[in-house]
Short mmCIF file of C-alpha atoms in Angstrom, two decimals:
data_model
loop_
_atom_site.label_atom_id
_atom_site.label_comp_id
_atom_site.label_asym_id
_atom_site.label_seq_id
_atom_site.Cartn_x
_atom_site.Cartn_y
_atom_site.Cartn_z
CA UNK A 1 285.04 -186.48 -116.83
CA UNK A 2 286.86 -187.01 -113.31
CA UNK A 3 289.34 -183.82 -112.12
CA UNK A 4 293.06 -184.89 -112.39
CA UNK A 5 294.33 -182.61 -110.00
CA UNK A 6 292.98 -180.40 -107.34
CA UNK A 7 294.09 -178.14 -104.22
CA UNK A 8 292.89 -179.05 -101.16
CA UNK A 9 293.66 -177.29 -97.31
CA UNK A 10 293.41 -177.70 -94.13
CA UNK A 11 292.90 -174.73 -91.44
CA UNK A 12 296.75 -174.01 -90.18
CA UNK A 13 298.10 -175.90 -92.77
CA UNK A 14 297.53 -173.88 -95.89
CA UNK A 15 297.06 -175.44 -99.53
CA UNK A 16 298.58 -177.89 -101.46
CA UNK A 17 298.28 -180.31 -105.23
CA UNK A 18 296.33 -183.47 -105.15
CA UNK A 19 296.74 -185.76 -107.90
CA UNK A 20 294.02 -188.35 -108.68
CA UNK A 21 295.54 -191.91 -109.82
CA UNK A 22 292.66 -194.24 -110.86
CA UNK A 23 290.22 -193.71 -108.28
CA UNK A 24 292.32 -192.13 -105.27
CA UNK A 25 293.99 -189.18 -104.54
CA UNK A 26 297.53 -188.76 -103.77
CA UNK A 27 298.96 -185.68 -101.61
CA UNK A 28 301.56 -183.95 -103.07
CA UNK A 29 303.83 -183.48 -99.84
CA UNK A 30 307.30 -184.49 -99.08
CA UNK A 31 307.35 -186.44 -95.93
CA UNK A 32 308.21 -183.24 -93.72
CA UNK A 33 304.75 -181.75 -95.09
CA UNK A 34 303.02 -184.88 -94.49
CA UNK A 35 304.51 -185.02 -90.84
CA UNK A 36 303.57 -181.35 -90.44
CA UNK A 37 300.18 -182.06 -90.84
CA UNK A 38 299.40 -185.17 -89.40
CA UNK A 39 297.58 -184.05 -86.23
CA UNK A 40 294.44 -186.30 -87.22
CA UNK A 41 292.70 -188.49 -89.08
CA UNK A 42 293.93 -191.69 -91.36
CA UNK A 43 297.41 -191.79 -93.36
CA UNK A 44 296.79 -194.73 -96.17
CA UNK A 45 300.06 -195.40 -98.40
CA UNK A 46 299.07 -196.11 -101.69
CA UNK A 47 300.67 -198.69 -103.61
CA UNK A 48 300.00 -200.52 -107.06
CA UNK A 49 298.23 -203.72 -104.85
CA UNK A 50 296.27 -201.28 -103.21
CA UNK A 51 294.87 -199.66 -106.49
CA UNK A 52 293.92 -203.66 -107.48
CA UNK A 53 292.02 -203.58 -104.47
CA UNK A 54 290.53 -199.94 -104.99
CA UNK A 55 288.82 -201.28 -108.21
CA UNK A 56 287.02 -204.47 -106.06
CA UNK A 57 286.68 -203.69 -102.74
CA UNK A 58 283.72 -201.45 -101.44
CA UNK A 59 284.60 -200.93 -97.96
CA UNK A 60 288.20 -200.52 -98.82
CA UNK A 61 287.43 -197.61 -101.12
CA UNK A 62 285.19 -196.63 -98.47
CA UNK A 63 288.18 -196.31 -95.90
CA UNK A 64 290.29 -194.21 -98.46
CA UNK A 65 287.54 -191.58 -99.25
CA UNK A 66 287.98 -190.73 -94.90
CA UNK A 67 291.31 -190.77 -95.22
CA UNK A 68 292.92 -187.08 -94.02
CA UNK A 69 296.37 -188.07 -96.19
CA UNK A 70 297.44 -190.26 -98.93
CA UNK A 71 300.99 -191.15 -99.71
CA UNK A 72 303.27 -192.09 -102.33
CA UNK A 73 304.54 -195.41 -101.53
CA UNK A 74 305.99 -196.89 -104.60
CA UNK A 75 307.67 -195.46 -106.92
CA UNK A 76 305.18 -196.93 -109.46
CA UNK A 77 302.73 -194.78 -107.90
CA UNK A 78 304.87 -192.07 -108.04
CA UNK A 79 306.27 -192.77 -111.92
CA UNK A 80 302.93 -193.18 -113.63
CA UNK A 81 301.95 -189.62 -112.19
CA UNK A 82 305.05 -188.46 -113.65
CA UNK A 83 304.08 -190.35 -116.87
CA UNK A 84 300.55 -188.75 -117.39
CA UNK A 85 301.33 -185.32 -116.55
CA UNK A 86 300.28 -185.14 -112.99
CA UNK A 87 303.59 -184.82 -111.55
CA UNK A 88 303.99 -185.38 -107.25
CA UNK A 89 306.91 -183.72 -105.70
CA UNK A 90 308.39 -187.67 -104.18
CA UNK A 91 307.90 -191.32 -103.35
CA UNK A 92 306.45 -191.16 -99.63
CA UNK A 93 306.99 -194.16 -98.51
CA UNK A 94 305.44 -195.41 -94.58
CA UNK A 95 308.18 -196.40 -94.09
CA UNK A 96 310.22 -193.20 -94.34
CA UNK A 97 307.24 -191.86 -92.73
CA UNK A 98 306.77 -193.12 -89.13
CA UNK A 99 310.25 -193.27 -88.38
CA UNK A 100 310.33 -189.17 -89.36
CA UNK A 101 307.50 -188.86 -87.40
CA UNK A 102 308.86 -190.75 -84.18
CA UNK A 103 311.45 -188.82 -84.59
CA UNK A 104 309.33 -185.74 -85.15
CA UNK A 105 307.88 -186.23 -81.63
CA UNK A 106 310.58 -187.42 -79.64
CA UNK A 107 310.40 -184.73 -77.03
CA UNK A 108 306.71 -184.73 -76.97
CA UNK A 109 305.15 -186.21 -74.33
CA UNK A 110 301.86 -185.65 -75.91
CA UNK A 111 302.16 -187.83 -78.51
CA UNK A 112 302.38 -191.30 -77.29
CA UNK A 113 302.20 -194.57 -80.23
CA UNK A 114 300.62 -197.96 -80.63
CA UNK A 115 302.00 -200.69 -82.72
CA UNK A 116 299.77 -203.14 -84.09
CA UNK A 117 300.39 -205.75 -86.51
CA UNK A 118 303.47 -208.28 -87.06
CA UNK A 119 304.09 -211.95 -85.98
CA UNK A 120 303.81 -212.53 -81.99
CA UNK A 121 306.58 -210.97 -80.20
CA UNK A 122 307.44 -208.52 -83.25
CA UNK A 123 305.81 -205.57 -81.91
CA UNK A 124 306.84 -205.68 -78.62
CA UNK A 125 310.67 -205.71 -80.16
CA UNK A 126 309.90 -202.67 -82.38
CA UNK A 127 308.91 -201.12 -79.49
CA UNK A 128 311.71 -201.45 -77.48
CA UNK A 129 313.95 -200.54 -80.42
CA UNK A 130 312.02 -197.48 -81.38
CA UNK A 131 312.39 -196.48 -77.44
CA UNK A 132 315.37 -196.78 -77.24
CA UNK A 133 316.12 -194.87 -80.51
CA UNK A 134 313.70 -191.94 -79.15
CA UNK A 135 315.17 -191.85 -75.59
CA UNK A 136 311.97 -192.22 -74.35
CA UNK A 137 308.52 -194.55 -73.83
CA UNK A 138 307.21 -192.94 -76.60
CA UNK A 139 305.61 -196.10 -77.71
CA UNK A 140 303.17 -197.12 -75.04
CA UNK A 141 301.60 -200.18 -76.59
CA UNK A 142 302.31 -203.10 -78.53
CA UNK A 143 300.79 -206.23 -79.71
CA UNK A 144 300.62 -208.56 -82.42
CA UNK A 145 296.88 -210.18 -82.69
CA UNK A 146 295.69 -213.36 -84.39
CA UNK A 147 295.74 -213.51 -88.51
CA UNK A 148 291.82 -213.68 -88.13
CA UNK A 149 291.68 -211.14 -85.50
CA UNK A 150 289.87 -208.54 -87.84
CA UNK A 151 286.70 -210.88 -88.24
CA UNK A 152 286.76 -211.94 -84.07
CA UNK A 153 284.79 -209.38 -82.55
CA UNK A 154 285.78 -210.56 -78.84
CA UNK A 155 289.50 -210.73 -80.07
CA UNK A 156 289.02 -207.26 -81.37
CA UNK A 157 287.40 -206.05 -78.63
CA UNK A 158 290.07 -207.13 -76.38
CA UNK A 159 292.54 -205.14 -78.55
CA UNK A 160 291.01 -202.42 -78.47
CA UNK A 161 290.61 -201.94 -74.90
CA UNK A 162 294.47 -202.38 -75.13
CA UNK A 163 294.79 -199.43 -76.97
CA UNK A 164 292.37 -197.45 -75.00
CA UNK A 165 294.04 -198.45 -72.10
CA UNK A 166 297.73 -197.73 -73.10
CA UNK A 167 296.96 -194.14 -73.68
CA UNK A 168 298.09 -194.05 -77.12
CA UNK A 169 297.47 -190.95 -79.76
CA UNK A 170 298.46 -192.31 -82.85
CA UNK A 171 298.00 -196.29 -83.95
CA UNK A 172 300.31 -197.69 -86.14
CA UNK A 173 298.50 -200.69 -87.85
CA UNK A 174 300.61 -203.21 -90.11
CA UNK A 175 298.22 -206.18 -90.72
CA UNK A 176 298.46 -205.69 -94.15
CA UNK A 177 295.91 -204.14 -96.95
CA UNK A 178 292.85 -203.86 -97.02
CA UNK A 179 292.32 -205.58 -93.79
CA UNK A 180 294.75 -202.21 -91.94
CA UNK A 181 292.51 -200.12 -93.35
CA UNK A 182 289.14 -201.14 -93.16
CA UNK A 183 289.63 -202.31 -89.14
CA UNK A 184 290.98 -198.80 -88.57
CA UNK A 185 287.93 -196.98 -90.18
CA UNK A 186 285.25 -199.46 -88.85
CA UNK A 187 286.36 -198.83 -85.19
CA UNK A 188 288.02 -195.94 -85.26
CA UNK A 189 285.14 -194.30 -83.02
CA UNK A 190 285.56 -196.79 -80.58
CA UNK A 191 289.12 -195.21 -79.79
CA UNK A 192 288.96 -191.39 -78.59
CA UNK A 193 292.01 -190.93 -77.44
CA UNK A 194 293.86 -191.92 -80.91
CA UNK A 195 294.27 -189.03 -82.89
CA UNK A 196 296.29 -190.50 -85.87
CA UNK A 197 296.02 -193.81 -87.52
CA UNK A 198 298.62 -195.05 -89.96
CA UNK A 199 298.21 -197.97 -92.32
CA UNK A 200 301.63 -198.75 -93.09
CA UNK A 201 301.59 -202.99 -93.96
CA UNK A 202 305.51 -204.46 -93.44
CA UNK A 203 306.77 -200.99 -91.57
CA UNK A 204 306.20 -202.67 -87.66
CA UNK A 205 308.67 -205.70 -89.07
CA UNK A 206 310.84 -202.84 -90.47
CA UNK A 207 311.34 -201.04 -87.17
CA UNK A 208 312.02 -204.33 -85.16
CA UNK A 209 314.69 -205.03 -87.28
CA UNK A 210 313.06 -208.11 -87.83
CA UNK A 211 312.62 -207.64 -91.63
CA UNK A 212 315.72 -206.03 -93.86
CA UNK A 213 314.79 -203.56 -95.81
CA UNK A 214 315.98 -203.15 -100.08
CA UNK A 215 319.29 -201.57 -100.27
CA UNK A 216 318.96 -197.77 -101.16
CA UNK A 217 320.03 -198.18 -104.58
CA UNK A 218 317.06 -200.42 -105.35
CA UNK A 219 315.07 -198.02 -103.02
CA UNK A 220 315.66 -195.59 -105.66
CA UNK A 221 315.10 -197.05 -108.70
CA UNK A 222 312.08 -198.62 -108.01
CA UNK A 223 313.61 -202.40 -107.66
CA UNK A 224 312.05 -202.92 -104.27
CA UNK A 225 309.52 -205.46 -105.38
CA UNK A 226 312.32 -207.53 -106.20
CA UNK A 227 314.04 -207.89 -102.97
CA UNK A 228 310.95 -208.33 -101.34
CA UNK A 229 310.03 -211.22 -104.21
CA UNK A 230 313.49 -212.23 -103.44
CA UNK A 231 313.60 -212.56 -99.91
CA UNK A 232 309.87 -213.46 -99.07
CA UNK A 233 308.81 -215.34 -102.13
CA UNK A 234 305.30 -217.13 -100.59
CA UNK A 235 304.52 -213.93 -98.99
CA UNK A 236 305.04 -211.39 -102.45
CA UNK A 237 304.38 -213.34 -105.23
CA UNK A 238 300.31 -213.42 -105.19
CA UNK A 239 300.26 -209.78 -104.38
CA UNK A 240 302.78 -208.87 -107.85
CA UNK A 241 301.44 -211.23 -110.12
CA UNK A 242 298.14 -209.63 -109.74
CA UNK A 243 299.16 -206.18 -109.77
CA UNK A 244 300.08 -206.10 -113.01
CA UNK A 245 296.76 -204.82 -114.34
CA UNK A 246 298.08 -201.83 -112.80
CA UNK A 247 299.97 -200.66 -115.67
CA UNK A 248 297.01 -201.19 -118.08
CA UNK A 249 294.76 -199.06 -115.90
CA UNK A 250 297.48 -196.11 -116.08
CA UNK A 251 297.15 -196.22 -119.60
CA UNK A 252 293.86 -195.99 -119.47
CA UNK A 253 293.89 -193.33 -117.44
CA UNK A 254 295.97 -191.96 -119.25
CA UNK A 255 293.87 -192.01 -122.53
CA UNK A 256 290.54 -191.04 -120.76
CA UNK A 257 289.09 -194.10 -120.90
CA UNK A 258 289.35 -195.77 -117.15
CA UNK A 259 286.26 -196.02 -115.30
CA UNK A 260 286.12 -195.89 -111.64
CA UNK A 261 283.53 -198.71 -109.97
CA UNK A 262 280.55 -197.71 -109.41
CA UNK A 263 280.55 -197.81 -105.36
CA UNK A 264 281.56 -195.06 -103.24
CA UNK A 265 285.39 -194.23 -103.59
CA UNK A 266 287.65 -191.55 -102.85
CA UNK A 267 287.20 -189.94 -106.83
CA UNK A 268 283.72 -190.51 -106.93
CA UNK A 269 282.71 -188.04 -103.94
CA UNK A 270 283.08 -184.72 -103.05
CA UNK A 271 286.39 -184.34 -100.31
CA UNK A 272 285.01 -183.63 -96.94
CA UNK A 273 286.55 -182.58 -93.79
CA UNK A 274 288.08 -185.70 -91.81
CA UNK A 275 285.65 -186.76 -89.08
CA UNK A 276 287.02 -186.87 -85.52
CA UNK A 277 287.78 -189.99 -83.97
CA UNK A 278 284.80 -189.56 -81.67
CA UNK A 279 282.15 -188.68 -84.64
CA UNK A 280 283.05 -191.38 -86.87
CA UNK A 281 280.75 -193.49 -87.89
CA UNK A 282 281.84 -196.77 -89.18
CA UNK A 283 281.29 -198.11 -92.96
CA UNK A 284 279.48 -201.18 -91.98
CA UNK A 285 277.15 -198.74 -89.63
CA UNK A 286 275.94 -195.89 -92.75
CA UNK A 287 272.88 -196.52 -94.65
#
């Protein structure tokens, strides 16, 4: 029988709720706590299409067992723990997140960002916009790669030496899941000087105000999916139509019956402390 919530702690940090959804584990932090925290390691932002991938996708699962922090970011996600009894204090959305932590950091001159991830030319404008915002270059680095880039080793190569070369400490990567968060995990250890890595899909399109975000109200009541279905109908509609197996696998959750798969995932091993970005060892490298 798999534990349905559990208290977990950093040193400095103290202790706080996890709550297990399927097979991952969701912090139980408001976005202040997450913010707090996040001096290292990989955010993920789980979302009902990222639980559909969860159940298929080794490496993917792989990636969210490293992961230092796991967010709310649906309120689906954040509902069905409500419905089966293992109750999160808020929806913790990315993109709530990296603006608070931009923010967060404005007048540190330690912490210096990458943005990776949109169309070409996207980046470079959330960049510009964020700067501005901050009142200071606190994004060094920008750059929006190929769609293939994750499977061109010389492309990826390239980009990383980018980011190496920028100075960044933290890596904001929207390509989208799972490809976000398996390239951050495989080559993680190929970037020292990044600290913090953030999967956070559509949040790089968000910042360059190149993408409008739902209105508040359907923010709130969990109506999202339906501006974005609205707005971006060839780019949504795939990803909804087959998350709705999601609600099944609540219920069976919820009765005791759901089975995680049977490769390595984050509810299927024992929580570790997060590797350092120059210890990792990459999924495609372990025996």
């Amino acid at each position: 029988m798999m534990e349905t919530t559990r208290t977990t702690s950093r040193p400095g940090f103290g202790s706080w709720k996890q709550s297990r959804l399927l097979n991952a584990w969701v912090d139980a932090l408001t976005i202040p706590e997450i913010i707090e925290r996040l001096d290292e390691g990989m955010l993920f932002t789980l979302n009902p299409d990222h639980l559909y991938h969860l159940q298929r996708n080794p490496d993917f699962a792989a990636a969210y067992a490293d992961a230092v922090m796991v967010s709310s970011d649906s309120k689906y996600v954040f509902w069905a723990l409500g419905a089966i009894g293992r109750n999160i204090k808020c929806k913790t959305s990315g993109s709530d997140i990296v603006p608070a932590y931009y923010m967060h950091h404005a007048d540190n001159p330690d912490v210096k960002i990458f943005f990776l991830g949109a169309k070409p030319g996207i980046a470079q404008m959330a960049l510009e916009r964020v700067n501005g915002i901050v009142g200071r270059d606190i994004v060094v680095g920008a750059h929006g790669p190929s769609f293939n880039f994750v499977n061109d080793e010389a492309e990826s190569a390239k980009v990383i030496e980018m980011i190496n070369a920028s100075g960044a400490t933290c890596l904001i990567v929207g390509l989208g899941a799972p490809k976000q968060e398996v390239w951050m995990h495989r080559n993680r250890h190929l970037m020292p000087g990044v600290k913090v890595y953030m999967g956070v899909g559509a949040v790089i399109d968000y910042e360059a105000d190149a993408v409008k975000r739902a209105p508040g109200w359907m923010n709130r009541n969990g109506l999202e999916w339906v501006y974005r279905m609205v707005t971006e109908p060839k780019r949504y509609w795939r990803r909804y139509a087959r998350t709705m197996e999601f609600f099944w696998l609540v219920l069976f959750d919820r009765l005791g019956v759901y089975k995680a798969p049977s490769f390595r995932s984050p509810a299927t091993i024992e929580r570790k402390e997060p590797a350092t970005a120059a210890a990792a060892v990459p999924a495609h490298e372990q025996a």
